[in-house]
PDB file of C-alpha atoms in Angstrom:
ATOM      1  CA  UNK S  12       0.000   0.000   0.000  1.00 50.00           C
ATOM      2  CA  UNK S  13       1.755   3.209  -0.894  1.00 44.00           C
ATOM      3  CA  UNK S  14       0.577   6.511   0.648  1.00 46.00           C
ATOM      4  CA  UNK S  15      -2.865   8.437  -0.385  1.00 46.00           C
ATOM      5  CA  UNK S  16      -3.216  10.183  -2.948  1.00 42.00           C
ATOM      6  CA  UNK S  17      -5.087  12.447  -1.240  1.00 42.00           C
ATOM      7  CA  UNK S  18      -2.702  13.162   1.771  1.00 44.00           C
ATOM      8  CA  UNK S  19      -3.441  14.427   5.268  1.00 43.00           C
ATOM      9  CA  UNK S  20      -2.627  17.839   4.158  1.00 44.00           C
ATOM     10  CA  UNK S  21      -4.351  19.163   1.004  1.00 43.00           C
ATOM     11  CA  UNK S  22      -3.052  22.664   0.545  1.00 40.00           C
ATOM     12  CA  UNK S  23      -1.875  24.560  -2.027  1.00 41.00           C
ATOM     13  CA  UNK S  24       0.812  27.226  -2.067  1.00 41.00           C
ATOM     14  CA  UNK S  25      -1.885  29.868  -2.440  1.00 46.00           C
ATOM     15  CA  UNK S  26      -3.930  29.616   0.445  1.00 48.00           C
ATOM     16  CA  UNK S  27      -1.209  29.297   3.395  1.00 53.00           C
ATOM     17  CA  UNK S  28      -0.088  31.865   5.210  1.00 47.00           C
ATOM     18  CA  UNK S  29       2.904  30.475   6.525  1.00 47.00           C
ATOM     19  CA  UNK S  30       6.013  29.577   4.670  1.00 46.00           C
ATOM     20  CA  UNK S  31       9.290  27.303   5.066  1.00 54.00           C
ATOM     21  CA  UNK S  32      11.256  24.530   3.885  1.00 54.00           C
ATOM     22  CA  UNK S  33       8.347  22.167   3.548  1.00 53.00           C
ATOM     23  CA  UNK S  34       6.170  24.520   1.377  1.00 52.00           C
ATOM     24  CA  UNK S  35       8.815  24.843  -1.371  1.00 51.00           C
ATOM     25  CA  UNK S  36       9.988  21.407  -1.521  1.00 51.00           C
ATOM     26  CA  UNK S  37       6.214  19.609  -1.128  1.00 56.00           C
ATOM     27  CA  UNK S  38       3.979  22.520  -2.148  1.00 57.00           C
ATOM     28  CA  UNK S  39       2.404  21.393   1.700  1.00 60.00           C
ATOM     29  CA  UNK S  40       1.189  24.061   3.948  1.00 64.00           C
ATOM     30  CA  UNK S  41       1.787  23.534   7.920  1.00 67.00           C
ATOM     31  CA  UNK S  42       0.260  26.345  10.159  1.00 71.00           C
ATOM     32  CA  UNK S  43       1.058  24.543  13.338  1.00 75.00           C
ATOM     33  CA  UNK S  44       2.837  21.222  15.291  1.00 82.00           C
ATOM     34  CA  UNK S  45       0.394  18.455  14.490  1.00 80.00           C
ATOM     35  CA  UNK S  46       0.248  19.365  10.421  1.00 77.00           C
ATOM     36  CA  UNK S  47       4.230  19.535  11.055  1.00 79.00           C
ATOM     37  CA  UNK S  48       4.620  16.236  12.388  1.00 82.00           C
ATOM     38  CA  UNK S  49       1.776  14.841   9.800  1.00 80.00           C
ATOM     39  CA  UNK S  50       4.076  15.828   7.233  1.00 78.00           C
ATOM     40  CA  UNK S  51       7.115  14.471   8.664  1.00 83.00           C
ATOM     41  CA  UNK S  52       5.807  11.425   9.367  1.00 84.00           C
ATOM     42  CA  UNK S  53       4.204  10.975   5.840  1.00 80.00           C
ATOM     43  CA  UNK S  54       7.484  11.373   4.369  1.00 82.00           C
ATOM     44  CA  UNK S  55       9.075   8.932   6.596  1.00 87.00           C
ATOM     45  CA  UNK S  56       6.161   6.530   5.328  1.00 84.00           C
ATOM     46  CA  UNK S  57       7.453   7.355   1.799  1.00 82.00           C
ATOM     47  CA  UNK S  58      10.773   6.733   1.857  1.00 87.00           C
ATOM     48  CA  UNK S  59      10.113   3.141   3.488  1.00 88.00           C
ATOM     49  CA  UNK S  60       7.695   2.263   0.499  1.00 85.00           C
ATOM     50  CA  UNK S  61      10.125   3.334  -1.694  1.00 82.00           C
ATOM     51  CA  UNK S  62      13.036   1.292  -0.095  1.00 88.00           C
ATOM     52  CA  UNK S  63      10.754  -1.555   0.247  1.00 88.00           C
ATOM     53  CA  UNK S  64      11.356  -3.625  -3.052  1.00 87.00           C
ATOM     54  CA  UNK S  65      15.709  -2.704  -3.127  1.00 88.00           C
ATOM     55  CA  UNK S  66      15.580  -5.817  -0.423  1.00 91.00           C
ATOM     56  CA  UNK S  67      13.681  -8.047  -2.521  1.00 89.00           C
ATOM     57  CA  UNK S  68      15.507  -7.343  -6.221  1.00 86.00           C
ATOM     58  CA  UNK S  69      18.907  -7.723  -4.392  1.00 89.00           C
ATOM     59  CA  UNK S  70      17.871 -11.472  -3.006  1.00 89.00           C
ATOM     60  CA  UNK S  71      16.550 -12.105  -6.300  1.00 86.00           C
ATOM     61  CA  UNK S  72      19.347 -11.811  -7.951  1.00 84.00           C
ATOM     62  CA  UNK S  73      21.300 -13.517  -5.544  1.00 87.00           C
ATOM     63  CA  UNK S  74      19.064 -16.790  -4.821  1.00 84.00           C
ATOM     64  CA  UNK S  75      18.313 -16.849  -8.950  1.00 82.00           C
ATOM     65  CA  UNK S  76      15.149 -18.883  -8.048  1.00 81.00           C
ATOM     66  CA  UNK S  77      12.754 -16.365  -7.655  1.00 85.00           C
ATOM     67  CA  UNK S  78       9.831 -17.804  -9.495  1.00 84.00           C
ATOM     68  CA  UNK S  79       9.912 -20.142  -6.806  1.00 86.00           C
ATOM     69  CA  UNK S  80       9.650 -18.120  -4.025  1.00 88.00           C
ATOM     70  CA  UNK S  81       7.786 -15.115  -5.209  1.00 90.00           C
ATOM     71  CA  UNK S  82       4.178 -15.737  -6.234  1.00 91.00           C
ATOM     72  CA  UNK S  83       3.034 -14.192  -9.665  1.00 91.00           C
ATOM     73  CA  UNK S  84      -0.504 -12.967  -8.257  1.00 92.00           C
ATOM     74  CA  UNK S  85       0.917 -10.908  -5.274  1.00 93.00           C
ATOM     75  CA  UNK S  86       3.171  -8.993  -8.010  1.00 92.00           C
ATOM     76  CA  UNK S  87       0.142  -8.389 -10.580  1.00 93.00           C
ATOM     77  CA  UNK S  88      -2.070  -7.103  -7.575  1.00 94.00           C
ATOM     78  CA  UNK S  89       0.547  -5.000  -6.422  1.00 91.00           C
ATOM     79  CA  UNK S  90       0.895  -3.183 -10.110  1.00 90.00           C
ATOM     80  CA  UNK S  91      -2.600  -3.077 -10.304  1.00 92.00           C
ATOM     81  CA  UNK S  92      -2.857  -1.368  -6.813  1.00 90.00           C
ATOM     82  CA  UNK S  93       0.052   1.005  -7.877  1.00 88.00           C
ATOM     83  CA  UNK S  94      -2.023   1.802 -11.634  1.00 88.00           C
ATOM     84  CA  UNK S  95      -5.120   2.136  -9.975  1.00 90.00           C
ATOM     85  CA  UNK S  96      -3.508   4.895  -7.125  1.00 85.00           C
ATOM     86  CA  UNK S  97      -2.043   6.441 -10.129  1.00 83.00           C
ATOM     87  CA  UNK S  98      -5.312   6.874 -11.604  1.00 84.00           C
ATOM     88  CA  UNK S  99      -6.619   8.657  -8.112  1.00 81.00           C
ATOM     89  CA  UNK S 100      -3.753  10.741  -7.820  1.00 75.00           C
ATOM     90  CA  UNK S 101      -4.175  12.395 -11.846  1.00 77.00           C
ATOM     91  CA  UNK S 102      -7.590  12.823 -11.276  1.00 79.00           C
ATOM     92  CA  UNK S 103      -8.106  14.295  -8.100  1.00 73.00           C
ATOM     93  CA  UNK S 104      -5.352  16.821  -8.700  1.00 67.00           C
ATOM     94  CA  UNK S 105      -2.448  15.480  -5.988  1.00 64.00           C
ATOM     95  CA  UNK S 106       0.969  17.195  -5.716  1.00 59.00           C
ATOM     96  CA  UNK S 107       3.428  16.571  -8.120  1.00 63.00           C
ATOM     97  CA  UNK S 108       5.969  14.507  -5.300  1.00 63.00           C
ATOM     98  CA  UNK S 109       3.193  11.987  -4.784  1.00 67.00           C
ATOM     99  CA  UNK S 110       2.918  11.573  -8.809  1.00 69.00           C
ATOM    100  CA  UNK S 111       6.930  10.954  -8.632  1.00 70.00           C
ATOM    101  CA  UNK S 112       6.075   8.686  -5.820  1.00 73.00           C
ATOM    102  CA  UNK S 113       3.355   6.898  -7.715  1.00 78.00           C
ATOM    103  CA  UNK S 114       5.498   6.434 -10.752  1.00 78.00           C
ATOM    104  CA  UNK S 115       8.627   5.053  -9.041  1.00 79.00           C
ATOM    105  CA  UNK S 116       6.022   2.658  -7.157  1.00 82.00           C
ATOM    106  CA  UNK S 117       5.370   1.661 -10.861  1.00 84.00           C
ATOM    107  CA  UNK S 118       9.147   1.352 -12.111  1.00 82.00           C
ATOM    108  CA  UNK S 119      10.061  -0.845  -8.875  1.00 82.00           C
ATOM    109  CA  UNK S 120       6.887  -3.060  -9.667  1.00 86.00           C
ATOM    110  CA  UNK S 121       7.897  -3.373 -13.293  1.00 85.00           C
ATOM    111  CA  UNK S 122      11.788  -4.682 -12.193  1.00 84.00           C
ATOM    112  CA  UNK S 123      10.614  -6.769 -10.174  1.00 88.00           C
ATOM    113  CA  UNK S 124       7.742  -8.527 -12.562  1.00 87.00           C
ATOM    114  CA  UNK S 125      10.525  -8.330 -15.443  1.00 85.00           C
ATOM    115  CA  UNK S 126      12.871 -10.489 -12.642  1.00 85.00           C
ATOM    116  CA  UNK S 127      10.405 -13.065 -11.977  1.00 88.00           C
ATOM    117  CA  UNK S 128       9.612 -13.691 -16.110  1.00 85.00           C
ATOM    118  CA  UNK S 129      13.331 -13.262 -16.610  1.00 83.00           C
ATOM    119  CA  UNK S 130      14.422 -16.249 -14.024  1.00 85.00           C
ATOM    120  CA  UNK S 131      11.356 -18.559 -14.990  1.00 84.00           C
ATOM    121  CA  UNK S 132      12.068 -18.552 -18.857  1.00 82.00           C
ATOM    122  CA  UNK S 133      15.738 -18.748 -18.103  1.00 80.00           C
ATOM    123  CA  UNK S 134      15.324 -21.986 -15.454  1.00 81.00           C
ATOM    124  CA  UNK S 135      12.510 -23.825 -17.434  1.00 79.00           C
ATOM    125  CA  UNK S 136      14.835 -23.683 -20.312  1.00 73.00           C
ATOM    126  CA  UNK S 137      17.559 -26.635 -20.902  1.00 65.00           C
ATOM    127  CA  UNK S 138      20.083 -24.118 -23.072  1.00 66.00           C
ATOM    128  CA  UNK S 139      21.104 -20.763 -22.263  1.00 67.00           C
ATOM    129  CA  UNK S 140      19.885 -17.557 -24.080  1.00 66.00           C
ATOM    130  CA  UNK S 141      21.558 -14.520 -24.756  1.00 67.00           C
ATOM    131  CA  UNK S 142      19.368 -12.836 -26.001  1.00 67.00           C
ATOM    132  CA  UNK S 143      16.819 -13.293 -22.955  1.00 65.00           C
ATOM    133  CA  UNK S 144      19.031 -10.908 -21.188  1.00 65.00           C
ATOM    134  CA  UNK S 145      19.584  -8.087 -23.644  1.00 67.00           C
ATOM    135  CA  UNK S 146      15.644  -8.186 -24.067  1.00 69.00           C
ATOM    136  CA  UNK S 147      15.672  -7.165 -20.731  1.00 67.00           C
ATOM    137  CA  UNK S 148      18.141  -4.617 -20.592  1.00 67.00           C
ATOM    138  CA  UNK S 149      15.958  -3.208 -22.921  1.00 73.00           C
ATOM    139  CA  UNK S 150      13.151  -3.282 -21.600  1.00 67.00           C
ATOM    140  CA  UNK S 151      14.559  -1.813 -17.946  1.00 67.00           C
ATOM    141  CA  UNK S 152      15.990   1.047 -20.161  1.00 70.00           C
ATOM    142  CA  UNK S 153      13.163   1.852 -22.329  1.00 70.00           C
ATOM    143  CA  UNK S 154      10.523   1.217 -19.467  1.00 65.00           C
ATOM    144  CA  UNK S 155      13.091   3.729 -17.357  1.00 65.00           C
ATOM    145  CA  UNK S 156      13.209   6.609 -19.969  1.00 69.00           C
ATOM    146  CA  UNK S 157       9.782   6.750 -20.200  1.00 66.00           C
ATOM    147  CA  UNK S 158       8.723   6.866 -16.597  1.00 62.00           C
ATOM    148  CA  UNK S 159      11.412   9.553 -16.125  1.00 63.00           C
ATOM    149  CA  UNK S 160       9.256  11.866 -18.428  1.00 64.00           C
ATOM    150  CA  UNK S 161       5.793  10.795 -17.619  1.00 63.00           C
ATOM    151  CA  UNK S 162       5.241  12.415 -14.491  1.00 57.00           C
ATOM    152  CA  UNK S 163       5.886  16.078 -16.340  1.00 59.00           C
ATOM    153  CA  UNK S 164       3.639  15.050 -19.190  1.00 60.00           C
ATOM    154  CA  UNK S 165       1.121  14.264 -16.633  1.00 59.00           C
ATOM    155  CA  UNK S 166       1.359  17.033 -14.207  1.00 55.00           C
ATOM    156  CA  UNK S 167       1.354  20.088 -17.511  1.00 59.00           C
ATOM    157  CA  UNK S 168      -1.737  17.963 -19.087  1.00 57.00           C
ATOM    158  CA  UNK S 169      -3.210  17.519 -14.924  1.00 55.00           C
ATOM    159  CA  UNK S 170      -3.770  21.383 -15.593  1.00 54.00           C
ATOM    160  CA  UNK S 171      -6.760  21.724 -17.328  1.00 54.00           C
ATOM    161  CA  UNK S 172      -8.832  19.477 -14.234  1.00 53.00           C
ATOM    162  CA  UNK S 173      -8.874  22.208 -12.353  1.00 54.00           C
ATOM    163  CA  UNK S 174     -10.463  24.695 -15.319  1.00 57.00           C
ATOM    164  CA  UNK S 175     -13.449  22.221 -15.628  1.00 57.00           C
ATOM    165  CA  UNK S 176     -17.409  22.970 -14.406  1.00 62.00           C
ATOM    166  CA  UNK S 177     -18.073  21.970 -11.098  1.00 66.00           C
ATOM    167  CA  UNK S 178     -20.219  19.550 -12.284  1.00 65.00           C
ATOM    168  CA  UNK S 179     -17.605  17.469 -14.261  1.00 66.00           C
ATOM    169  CA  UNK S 180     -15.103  18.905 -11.694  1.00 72.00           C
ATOM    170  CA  UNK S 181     -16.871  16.476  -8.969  1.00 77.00           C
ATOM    171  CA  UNK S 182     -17.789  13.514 -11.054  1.00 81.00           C
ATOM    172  CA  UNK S 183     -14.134  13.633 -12.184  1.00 78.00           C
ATOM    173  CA  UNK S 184     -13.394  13.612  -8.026  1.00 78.00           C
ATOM    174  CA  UNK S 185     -15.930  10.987  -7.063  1.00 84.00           C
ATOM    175  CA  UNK S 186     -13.901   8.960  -9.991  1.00 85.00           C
ATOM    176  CA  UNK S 187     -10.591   8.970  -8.329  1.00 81.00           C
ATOM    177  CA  UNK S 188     -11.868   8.348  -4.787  1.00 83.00           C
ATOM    178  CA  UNK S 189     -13.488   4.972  -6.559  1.00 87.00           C
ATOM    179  CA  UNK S 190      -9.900   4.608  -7.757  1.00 87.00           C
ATOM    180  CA  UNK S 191      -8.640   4.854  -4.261  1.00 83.00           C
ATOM    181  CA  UNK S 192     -10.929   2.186  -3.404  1.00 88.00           C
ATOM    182  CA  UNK S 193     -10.305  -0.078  -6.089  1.00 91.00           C
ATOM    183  CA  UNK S 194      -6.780   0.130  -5.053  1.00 89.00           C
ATOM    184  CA  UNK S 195      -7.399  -0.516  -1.695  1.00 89.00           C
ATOM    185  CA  UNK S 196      -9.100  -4.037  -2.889  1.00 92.00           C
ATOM    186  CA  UNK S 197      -5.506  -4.827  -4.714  1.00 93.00           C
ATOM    187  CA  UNK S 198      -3.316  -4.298  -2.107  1.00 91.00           C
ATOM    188  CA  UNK S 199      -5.599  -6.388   0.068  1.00 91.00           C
ATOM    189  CA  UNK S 200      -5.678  -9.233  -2.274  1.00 93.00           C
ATOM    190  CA  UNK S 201      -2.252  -8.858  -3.399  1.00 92.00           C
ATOM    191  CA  UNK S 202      -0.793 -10.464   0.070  1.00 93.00           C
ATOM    192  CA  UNK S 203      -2.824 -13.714  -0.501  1.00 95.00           C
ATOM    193  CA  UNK S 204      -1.391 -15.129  -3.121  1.00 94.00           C
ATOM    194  CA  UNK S 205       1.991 -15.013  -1.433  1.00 94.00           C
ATOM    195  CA  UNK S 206       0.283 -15.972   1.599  1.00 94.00           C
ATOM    196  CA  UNK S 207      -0.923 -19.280   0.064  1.00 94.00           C
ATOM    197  CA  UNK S 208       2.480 -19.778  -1.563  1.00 93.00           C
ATOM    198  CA  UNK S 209       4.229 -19.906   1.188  1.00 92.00           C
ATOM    199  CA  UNK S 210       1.957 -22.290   2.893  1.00 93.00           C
ATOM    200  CA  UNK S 211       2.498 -24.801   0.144  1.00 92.00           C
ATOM    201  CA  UNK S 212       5.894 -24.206   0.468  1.00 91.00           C
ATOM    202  CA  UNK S 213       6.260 -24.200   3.923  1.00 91.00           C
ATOM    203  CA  UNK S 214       9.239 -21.752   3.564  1.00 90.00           C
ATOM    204  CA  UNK S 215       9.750 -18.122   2.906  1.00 89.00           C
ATOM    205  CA  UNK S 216      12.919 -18.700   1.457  1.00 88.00           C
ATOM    206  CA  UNK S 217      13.734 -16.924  -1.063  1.00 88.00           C
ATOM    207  CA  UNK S 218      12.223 -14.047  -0.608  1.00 90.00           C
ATOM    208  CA  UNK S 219      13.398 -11.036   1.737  1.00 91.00           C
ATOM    209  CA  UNK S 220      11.838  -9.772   4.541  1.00 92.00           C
ATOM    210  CA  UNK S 221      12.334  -6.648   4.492  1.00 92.00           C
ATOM    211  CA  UNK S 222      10.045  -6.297   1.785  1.00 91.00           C
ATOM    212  CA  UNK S 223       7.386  -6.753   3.904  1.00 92.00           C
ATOM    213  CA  UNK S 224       9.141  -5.097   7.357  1.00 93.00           C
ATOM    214  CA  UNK S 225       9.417  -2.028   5.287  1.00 92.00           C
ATOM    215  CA  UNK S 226       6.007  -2.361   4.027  1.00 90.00           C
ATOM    216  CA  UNK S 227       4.476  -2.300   7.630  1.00 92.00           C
ATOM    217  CA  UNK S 228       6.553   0.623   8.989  1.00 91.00           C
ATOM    218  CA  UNK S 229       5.195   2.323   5.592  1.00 87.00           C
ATOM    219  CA  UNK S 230       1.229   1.650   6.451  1.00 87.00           C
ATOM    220  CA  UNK S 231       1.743   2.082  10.183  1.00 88.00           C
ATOM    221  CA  UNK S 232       3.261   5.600   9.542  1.00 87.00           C
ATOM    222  CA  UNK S 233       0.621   6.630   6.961  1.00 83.00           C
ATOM    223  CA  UNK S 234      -1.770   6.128   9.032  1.00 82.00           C
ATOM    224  CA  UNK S 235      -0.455   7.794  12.077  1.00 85.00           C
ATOM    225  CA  UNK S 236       0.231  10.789   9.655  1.00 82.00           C
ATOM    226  CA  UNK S 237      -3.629  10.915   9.343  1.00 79.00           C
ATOM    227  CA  UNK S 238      -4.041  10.370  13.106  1.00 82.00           C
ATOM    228  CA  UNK S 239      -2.249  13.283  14.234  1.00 84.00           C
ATOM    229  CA  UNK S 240      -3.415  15.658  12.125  1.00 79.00           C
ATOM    230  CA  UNK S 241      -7.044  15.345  13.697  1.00 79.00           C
ATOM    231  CA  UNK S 242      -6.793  17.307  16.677  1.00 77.00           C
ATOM    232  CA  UNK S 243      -5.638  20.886  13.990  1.00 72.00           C
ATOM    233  CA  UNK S 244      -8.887  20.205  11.480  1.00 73.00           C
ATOM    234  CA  UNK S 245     -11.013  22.618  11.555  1.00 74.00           C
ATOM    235  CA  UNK S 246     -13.331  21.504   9.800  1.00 71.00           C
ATOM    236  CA  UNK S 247     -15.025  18.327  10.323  1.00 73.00           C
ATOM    237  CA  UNK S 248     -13.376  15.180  11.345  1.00 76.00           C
ATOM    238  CA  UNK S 249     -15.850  13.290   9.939  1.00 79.00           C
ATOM    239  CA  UNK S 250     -15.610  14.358   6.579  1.00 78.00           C
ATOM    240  CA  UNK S 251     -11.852  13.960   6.731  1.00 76.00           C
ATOM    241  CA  UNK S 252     -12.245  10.448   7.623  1.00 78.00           C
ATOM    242  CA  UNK S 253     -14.268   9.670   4.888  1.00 77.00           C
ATOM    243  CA  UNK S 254     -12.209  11.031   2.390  1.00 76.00           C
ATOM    244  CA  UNK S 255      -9.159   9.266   3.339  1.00 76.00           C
ATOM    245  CA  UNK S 256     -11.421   5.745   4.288  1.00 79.00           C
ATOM    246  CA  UNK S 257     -10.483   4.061   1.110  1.00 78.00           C
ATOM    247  CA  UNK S 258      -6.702   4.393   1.867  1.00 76.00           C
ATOM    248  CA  UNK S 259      -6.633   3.824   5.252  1.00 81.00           C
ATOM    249  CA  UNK S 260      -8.532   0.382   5.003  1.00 84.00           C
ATOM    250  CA  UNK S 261      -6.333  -0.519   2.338  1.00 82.00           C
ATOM    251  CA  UNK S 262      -3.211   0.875   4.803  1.00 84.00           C
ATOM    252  CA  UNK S 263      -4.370  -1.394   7.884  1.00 86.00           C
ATOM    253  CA  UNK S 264      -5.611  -4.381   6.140  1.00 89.00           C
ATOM    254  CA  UNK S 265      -2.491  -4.630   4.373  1.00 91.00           C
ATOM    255  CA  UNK S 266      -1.172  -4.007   8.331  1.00 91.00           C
ATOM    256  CA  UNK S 267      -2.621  -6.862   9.483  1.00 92.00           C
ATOM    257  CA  UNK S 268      -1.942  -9.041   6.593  1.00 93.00           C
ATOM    258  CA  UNK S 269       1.643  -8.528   6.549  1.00 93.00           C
ATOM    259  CA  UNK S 270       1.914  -9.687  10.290  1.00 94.00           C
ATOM    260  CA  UNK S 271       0.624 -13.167   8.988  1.00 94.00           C
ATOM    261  CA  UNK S 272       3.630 -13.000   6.349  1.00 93.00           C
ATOM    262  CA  UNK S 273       6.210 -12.204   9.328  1.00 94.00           C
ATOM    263  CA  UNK S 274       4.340 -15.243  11.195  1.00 94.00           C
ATOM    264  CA  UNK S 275       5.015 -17.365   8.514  1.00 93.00           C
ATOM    265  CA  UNK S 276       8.652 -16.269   8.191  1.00 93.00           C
ATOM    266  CA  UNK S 277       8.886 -17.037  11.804  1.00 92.00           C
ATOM    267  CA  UNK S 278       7.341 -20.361  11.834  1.00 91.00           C
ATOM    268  CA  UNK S 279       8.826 -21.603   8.704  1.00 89.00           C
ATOM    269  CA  UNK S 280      12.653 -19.999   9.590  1.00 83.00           C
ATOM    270  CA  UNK S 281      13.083 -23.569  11.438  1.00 72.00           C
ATOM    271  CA  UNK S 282      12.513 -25.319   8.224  1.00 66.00           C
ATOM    272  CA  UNK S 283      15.235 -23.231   6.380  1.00 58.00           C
ATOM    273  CA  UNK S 284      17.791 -23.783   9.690  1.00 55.00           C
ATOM    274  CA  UNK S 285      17.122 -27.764   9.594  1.00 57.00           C
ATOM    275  CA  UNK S 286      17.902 -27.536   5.488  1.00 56.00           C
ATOM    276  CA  UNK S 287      21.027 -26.059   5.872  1.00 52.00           C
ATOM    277  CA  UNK S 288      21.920 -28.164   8.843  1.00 52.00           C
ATOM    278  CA  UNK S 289      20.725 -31.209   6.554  1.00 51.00           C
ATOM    279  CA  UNK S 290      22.894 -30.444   3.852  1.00 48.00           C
ATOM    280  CA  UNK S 291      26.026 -29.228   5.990  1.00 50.00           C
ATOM    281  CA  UNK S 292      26.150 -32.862   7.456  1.00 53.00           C
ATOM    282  CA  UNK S 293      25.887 -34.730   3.862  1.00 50.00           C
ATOM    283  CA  UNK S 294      29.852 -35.117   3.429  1.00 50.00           C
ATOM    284  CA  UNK S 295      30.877 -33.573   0.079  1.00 47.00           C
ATOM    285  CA  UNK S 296      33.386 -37.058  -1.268  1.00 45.00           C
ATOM    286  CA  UNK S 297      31.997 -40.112   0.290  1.00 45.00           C
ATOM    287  CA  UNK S 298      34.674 -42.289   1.369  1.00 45.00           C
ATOM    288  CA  UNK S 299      36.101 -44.988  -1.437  1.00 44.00           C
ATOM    289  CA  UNK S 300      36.450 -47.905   1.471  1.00 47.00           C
ATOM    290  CA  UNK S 301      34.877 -48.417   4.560  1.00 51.00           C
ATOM    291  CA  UNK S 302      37.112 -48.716   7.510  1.00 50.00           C
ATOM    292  CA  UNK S 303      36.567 -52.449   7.798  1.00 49.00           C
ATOM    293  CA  UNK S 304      37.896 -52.747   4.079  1.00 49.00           C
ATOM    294  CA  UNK S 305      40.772 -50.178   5.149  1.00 48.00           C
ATOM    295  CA  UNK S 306      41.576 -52.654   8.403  1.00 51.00           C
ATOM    296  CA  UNK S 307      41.382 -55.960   5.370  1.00 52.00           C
ATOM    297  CA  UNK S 308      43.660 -54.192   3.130  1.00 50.00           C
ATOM    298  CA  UNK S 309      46.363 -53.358   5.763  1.00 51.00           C
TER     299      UNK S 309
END
């Protein structure tokens, strides 16, 4: 779950009255301490979503076998999560660091879908390719330039949203919160699939942990960055809470679900230790005579 696309703080440049740091670099407004540490904390949610998958392309390409431990669903659900906040965040007008945000999200989910197809076509095949790999230097380089200029594109076309009647204005809203729902739904359903497969499995080898450790300090950090901005609204809570419902179900749920992953990486790290002790006791050159025959020979 990657941080809403309609944030805590929903100001523009225009209507704040105070200035700083924050305000240039994020286009955010913060008039007091709680909208400070909202922001703070937000960011600090950001960063670990965006370190999140480093952890998980590094033992990749390390272990080789990822198709094995990585399960195809919880990747597609992820992109489609990502495409789908994407969606919210162009049409309800968000600032242009959460459409850089959005967009990386993207890139990362891209590497690591291109990994998994890369290391299941190259271990179900019996000869080795060459060409598999430039293939998908290209595609990592093409799929790279282009996601470097899209959020520009996006953000000069975003423009004309906010020239539109209020009528279409809304309907064009009411279509990215359903977004931010739909979303929601993906990120939720993206951690069964991996769920499952490691239940089959019985083993979480293979795939990195911090993946998902970074993932929970990234949801439980959004949605403090919601909490403590409550107490400086002045309008109505309520209608702040709806607004941001969509992502903070998705936010928790994924929570909670992610806590059964570091369950199963618990329960199933004994499997993993008995392995390796298993195959550190198997002798590497068995023996050409028995001692018996050694005692014969002598």
């Amino acid at each position: 779950m990657w941080p809403s696309t309609t944030g805590p703080l929903h100001l523009r440049a225009d209507r704040c009255v105070s200035t700083g740091p924050l305000l240039y670099l994020l286009e955010e407004c913060v008039d007091n301490i709680w909208e400070y540490c909202s922001v703070v904390i937000g960011l600090i949610s950001m960063f670990c979503f965006l370190l999140s998958t480093i952890p998980q392309v590094y033992e990749a390409y390390r272990n080789g076998r990822v198709e094995k431990a990585m399960s195809f669903g919880f990747l597609i659900f992820l992109l489609s999560g990502d495409l789908t906040s994407f969606a919210g965040c162009y049409l309800t007008s968000q600032l242009p660091i959460q459409v850089v945000t959005v967009v990386f999200y993207i890139f990362t989910d891209l590497i690591l879908i291109s990994q998994f197809l890369y290391y299941k076509i190259k271990n179900s095949s019996s000869r080795k390719n060459p060409a598999l790999k430039w293939v998908c230097f290209m595609w990592c380089g093409t799929g790279t330039l282009a996601l470097l200029a899209l959020p520009k594109l996006i953000i000069d076309n975003g423009s004309h949203l906010n020239t539109q009647s209020p009528a279409s204005s809304k309907s064009v809203e009411i279509t990215g919160y359903v977004c931010g729902y739909l979303a929601s739904v993906f990120y939720l359903c993206s951690r069964f699939p991996q769920i499952h497969k490691n239940y089959q499995r019985q083993s979480t080898e293979g795939t990195s942990y911090l993946l998902f450790a970074l993932a929970m300090m990234g949801n439980g950090t959004y949605g403090l960055s919601i909490i403590v901005v409550l107490p400086a609204l002045k309008g109505s809570k309520q209608t702040f809470i709806i607004k941001h419902l969509a992502w903070l179900i998705g936010s928790l749920g994924v929570l909670i679900l992610d806590c059964f992953v570091t369950a199963q990486f618990i329960m199933y790290r004994k499997n993993i230790s008995a392995k390796s002790s298993a195959l550190r006791r198997i002798p590497e050159v068995e023996p050409l005579l028995s001692e018996e025959e050694e005692l014969t020979v002598l």
